[in-house]
Short mmCIF file of C-alpha atoms in Angstrom, two decimals:
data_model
loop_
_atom_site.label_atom_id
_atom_site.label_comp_id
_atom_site.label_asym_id
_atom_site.label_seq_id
_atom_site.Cartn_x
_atom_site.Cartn_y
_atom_site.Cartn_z
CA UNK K 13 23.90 125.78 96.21
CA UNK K 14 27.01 124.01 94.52
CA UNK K 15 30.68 122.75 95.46
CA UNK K 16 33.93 122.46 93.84
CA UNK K 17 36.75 120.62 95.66
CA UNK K 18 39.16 123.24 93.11
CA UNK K 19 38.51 127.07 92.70
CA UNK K 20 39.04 126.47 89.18
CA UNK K 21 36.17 124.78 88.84
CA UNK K 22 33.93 126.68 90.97
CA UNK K 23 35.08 129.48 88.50
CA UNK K 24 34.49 127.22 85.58
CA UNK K 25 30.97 125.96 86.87
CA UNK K 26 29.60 129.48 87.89
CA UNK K 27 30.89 130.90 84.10
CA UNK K 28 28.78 127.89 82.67
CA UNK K 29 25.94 128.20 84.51
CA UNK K 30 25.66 132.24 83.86
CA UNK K 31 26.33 131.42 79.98
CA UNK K 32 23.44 129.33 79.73
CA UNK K 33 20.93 131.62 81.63
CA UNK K 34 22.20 134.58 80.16
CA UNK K 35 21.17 133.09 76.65
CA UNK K 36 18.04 133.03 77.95
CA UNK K 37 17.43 136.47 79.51
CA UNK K 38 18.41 135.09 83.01
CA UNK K 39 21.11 137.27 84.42
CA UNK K 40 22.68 135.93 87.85
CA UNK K 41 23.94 138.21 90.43
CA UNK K 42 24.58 137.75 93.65
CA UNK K 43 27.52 135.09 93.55
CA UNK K 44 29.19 134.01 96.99
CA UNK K 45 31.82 131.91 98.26
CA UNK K 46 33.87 130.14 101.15
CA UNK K 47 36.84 131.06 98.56
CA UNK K 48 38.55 134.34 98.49
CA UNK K 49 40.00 133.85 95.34
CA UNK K 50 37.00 132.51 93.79
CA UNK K 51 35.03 135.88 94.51
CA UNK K 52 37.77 138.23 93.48
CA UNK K 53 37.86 136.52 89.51
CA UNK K 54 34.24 136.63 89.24
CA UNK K 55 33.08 140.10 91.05
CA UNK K 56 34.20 142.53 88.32
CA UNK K 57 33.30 139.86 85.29
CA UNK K 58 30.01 138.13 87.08
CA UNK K 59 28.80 139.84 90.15
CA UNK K 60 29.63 143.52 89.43
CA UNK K 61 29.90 145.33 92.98
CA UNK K 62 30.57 142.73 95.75
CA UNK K 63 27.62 145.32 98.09
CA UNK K 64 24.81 143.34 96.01
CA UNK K 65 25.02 139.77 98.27
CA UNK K 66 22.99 139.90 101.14
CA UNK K 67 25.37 139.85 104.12
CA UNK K 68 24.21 139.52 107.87
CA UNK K 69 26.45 139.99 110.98
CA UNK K 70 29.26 137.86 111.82
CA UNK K 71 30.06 137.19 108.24
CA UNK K 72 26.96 135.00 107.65
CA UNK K 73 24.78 135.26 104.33
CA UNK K 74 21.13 133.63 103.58
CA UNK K 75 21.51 130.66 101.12
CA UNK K 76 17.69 129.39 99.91
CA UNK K 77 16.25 129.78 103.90
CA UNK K 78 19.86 128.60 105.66
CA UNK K 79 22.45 130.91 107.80
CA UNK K 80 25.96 130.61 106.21
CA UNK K 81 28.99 131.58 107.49
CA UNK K 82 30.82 131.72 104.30
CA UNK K 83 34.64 132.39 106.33
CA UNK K 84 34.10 129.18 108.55
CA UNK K 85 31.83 127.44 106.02
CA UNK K 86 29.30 126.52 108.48
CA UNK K 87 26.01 126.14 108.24
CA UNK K 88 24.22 128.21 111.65
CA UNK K 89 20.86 127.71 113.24
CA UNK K 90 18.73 129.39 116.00
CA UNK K 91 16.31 127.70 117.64
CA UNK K 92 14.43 130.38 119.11
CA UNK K 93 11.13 128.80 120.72
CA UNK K 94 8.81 130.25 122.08
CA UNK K 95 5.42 129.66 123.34
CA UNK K 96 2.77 132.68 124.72
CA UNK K 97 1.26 131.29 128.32
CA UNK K 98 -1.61 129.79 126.69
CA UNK K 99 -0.46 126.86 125.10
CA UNK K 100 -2.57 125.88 121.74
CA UNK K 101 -2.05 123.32 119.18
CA UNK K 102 -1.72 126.06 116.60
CA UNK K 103 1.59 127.28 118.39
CA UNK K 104 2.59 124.47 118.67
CA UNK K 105 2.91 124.31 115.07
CA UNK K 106 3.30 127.51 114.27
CA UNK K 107 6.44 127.54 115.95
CA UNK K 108 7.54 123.97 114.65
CA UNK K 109 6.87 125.79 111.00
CA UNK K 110 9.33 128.26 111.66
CA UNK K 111 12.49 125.88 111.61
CA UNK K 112 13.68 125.48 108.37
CA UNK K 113 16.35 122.62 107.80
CA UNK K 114 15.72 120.43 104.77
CA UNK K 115 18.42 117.72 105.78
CA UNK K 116 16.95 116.98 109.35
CA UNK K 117 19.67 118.00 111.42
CA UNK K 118 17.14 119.46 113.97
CA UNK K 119 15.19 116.07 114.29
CA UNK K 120 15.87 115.57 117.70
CA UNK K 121 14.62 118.31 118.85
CA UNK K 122 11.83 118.92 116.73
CA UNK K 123 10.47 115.37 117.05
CA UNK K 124 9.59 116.62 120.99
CA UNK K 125 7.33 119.27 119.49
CA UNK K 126 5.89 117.58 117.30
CA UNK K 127 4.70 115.43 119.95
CA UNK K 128 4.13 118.19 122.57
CA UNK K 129 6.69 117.79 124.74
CA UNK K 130 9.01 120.97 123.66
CA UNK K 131 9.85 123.62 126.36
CA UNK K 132 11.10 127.47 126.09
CA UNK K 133 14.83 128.14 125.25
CA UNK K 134 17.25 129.62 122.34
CA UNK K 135 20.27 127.68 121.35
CA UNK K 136 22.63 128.08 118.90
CA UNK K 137 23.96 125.25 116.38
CA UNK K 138 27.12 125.22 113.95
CA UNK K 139 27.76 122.43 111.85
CA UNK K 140 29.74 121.71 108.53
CA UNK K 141 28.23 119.95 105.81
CA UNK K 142 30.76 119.52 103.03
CA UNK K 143 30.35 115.90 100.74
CA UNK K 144 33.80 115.36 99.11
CA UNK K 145 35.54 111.66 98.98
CA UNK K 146 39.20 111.45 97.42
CA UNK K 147 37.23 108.73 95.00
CA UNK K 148 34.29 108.48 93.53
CA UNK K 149 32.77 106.08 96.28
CA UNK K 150 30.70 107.11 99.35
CA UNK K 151 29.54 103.91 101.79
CA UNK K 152 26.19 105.55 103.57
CA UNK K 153 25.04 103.76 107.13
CA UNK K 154 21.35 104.53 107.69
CA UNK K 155 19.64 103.47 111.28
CA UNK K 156 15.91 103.55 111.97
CA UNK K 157 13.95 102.73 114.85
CA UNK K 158 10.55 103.43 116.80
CA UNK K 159 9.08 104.41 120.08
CA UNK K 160 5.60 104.67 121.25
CA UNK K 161 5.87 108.10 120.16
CA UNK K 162 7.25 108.48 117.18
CA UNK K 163 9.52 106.44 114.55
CA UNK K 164 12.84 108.26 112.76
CA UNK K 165 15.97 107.59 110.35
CA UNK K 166 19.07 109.04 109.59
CA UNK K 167 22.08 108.17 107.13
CA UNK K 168 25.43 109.08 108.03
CA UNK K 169 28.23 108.93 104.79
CA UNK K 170 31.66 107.93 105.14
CA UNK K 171 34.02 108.90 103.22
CA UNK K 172 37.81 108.29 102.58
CA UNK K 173 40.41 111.82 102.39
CA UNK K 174 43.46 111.91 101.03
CA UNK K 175 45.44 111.62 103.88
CA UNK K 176 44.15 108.34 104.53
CA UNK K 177 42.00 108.99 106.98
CA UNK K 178 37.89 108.38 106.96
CA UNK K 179 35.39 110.79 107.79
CA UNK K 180 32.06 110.42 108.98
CA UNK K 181 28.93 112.92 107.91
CA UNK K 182 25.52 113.38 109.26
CA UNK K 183 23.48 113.39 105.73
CA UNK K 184 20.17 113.73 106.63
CA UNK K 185 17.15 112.62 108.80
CA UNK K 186 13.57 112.30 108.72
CA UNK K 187 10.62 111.68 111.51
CA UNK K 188 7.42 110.84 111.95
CA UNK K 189 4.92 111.27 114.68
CA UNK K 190 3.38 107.59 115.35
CA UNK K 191 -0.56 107.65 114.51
CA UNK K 192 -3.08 108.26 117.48
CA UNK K 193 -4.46 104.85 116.48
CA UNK K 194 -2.42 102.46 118.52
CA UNK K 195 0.10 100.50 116.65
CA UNK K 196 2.41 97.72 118.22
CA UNK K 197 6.19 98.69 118.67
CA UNK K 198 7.19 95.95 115.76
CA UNK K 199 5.07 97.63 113.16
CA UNK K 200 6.29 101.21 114.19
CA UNK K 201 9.73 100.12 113.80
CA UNK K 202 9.10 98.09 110.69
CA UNK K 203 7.53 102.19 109.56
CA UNK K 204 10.50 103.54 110.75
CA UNK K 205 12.32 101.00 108.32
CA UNK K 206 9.87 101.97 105.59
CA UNK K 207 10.98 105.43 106.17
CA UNK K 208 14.84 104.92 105.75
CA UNK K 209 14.05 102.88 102.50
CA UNK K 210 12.35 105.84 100.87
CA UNK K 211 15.06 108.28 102.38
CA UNK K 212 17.54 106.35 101.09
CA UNK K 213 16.41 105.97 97.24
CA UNK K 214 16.16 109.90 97.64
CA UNK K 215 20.13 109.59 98.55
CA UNK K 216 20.59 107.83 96.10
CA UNK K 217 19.22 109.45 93.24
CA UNK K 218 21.08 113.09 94.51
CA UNK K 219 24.49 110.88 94.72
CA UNK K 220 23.96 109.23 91.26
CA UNK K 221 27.66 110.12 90.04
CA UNK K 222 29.33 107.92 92.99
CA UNK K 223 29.50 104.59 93.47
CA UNK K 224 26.98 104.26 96.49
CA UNK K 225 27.15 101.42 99.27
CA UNK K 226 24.56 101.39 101.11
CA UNK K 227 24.02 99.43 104.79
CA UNK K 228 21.18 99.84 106.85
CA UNK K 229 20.71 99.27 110.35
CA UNK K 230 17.80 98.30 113.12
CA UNK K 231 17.75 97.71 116.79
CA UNK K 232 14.82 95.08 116.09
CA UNK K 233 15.01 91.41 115.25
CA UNK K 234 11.54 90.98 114.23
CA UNK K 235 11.75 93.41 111.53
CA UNK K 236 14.91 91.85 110.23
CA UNK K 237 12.72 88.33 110.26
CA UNK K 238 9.78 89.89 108.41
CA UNK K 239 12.57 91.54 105.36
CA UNK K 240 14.55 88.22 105.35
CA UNK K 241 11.29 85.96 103.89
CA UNK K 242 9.23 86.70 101.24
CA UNK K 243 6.61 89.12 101.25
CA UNK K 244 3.73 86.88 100.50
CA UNK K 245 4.22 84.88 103.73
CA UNK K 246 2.81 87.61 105.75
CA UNK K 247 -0.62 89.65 105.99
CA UNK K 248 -1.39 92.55 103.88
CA UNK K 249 -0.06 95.35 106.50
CA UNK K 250 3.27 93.84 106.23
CA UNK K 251 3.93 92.41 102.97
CA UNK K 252 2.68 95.81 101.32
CA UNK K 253 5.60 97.51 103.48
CA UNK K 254 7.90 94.52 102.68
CA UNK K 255 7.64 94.57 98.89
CA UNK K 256 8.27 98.43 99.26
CA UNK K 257 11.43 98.05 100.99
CA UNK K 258 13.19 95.03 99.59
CA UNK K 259 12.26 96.73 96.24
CA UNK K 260 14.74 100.12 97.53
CA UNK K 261 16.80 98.13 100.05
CA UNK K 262 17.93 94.34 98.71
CA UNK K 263 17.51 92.25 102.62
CA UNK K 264 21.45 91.31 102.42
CA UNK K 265 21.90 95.20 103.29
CA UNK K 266 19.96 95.13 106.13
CA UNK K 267 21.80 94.67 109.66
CA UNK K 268 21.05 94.15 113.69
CA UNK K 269 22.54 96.69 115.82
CA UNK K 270 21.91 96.93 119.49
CA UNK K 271 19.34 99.79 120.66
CA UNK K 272 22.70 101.58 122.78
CA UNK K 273 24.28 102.13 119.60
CA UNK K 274 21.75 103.36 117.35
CA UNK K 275 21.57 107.23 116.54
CA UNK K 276 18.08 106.85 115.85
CA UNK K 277 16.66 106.19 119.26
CA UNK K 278 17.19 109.61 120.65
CA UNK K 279 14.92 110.76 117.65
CA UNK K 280 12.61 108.46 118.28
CA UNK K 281 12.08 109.98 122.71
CA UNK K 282 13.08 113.35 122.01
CA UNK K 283 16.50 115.27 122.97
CA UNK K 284 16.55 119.18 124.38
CA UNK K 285 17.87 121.49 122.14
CA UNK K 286 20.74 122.19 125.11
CA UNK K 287 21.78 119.00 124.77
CA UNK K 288 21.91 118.23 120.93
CA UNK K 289 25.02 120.52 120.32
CA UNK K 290 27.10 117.92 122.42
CA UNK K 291 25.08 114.99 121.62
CA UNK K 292 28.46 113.14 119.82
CA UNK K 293 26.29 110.08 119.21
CA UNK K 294 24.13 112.02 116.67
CA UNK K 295 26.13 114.28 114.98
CA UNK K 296 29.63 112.10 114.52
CA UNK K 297 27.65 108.75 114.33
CA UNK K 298 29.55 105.66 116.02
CA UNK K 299 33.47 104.67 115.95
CA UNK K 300 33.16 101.65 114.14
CA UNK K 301 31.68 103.37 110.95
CA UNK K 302 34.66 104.51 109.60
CA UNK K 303 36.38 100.36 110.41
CA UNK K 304 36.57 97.38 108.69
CA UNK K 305 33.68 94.95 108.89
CA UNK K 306 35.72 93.24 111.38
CA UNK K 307 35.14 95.98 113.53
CA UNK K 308 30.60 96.73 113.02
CA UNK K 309 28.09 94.19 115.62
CA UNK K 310 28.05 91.05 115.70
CA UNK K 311 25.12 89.54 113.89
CA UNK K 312 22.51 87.49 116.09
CA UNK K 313 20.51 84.59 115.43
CA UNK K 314 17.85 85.09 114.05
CA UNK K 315 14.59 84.36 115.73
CA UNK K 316 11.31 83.97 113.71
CA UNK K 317 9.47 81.81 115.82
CA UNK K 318 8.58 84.81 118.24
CA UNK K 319 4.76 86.25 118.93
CA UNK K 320 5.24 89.22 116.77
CA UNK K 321 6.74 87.01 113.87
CA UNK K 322 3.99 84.37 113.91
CA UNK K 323 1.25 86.96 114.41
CA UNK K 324 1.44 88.37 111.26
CA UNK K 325 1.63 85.06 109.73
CA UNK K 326 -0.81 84.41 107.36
CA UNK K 327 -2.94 81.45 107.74
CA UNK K 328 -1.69 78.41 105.83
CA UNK K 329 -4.31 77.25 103.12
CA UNK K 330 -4.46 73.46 102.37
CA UNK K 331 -6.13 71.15 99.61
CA UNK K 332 -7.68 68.26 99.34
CA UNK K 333 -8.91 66.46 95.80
CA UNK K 334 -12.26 65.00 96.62
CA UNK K 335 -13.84 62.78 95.11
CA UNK K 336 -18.11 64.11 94.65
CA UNK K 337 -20.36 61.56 92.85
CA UNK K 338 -23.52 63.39 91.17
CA UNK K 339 -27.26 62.05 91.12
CA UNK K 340 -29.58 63.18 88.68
CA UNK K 341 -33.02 63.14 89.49
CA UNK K 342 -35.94 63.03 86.63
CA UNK K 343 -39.16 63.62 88.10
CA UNK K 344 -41.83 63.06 84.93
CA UNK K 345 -45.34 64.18 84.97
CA UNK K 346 -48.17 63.19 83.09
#
């Protein structure tokens, strides 16, 4: 799956990539496109007879596992759920299994089943998902944060149009179930920054022809004091995870944000799947995104003297020279 902002070069990049196959014995088939024009230059030349692409009602084709409504260029999923009367583990995740979407826009609701809290219903969801900046530079916003449950990410991009204006795109999302061994909040959250590190360099590496600006954001002040020192101030739990982090994420990129205002936190307790498709908070991000600086939280004080700071402290080490004076003893026998 492949873009063009131009039907010219959509035409140009499908002819390339059949060339190249072809040489090899590959023969592609099966073209399709949100453009008109697009598929009536290449069906006689590349596709043959248009009947060969799999089309489903309403106008919507399969691409690799994902509904797509090629007219409306939307992206469609059903979240059909459901569970027989007796209730195992293995539906749980047999159902879970069945929702494929790559980019995490279903985390919300599948965060509650992975923690067993999902409940019988069928909803529909139609979103866009179309990267295109009038420049070659994309600013990406990623929040994290943790519950007792579970600890999540996402990255939104924004990017300036042509007209001026700025838009703001849901990228992608990831979650994680917290472990049944009890972990403190702190360290769940400072996961759940972990997380957005490693989902970021993946960003990264996929958006390697722009010019990437990257900002990331937590609703906790501890983790933002454990990130801001260096890692070998703290014990090993934390300054493994620390060294990880400011190695993807530099600590100047890292910002406070207050919990009300972070996408993130309905991931981390769950959302129904009736309420997602209105949820504006997760799918459109906040207001201020697409501002000026002027415009994002204000940054707090910083606080390191607080019990989850200090805790994982490690224990200063001091020195002393001392002085030791040595007596031999020589014990003769005759």
């Amino acid at each position: 799956m492949a873009g063009a902002p131009l039907s010219e070069e959509a035409i140009s990049l499908i002819k390339t990539l059949s060339s190249i196959l072809e040489a090899r014995g590959f023969h592609l088939r099966k073209w399709w496109s949100n453009s008109s024009e697009v598929l009536s230059r290449i069906s006689s030349n590349w596709v043959g007879d248009s009947s060969n692409v799999e089309i489903h009602p309403d106008e919507c084709s399969k691409a690799l596992g994902l509904t797509w409504n090629s007219m409306k260029d939307i992206f469609i999923f059903n979240l059909k759920v459901n569970f027989p009367d007796n209730i195992t583990k293995r539906s749980f995740l047999s159902q879970s299994a069945r929702l494929f979407y790559p980019l995490g826009f279903l985390t919300p609701c599948t965060v509650s089943m992975k923690i067993f809290l999902s409940t019988v219903m069928a909803v529909e969801i139609r979103l866009g998902q179309w990267i295109h900046t009038a420049s070659q530079q994309i600013t990406l916003h990623g929040f994290c944060d943790a519950s007792e449950l579970a600890y999540a990410s996402v990255i939104y991009a924004v990017q300036p149009q042509a007209d001026g204006n700025t838009k703001v795109t849901l990228l992608v999302a990831k979650s994680r179930v917290a472990p049944l061994k009890s972990v403190s909040i702190p360290r769940l959250e400072f996961n759940g920054a972990l997380l957005l590190a490693r989902l970021y360099a993946t960003c990264k590496n996929i958006l390697k022809e722009y010019d990437v600006h990257f900002y990331a954001w937590t609703d906790s002040q501890v983790v933002l004091s454990w990130l801001s020192s260096h890692p070998r101030n703290w014990k090993p739990y934390i300054t493994n995870r620390t060294s990880e982090i400011l190695d993807l994420v530099p600590a100047d990129s890292w910002r406070y944000v207050p919990t009300k205002m972070n996408p993130t936190d309905i991931t981390c307790r769950g959302l129904s799947p009736k309420e997602l498709p209105t949820c504006v908070l997760w799918w459109e991000g906040l207001q201020w995104l697409s501002c000026e600086m002027d415009s994002w939280p204000k940054q707090p004080k910083r606080n390191d003297q607080t019990s989850s700071v200090s805790k994982e402290r490690k224990r200063t080490a001091f020195s002393f020279p001392v002085a030791v004076s040595t007596v031999t003893l020589l014990t003769l026998y005759f």
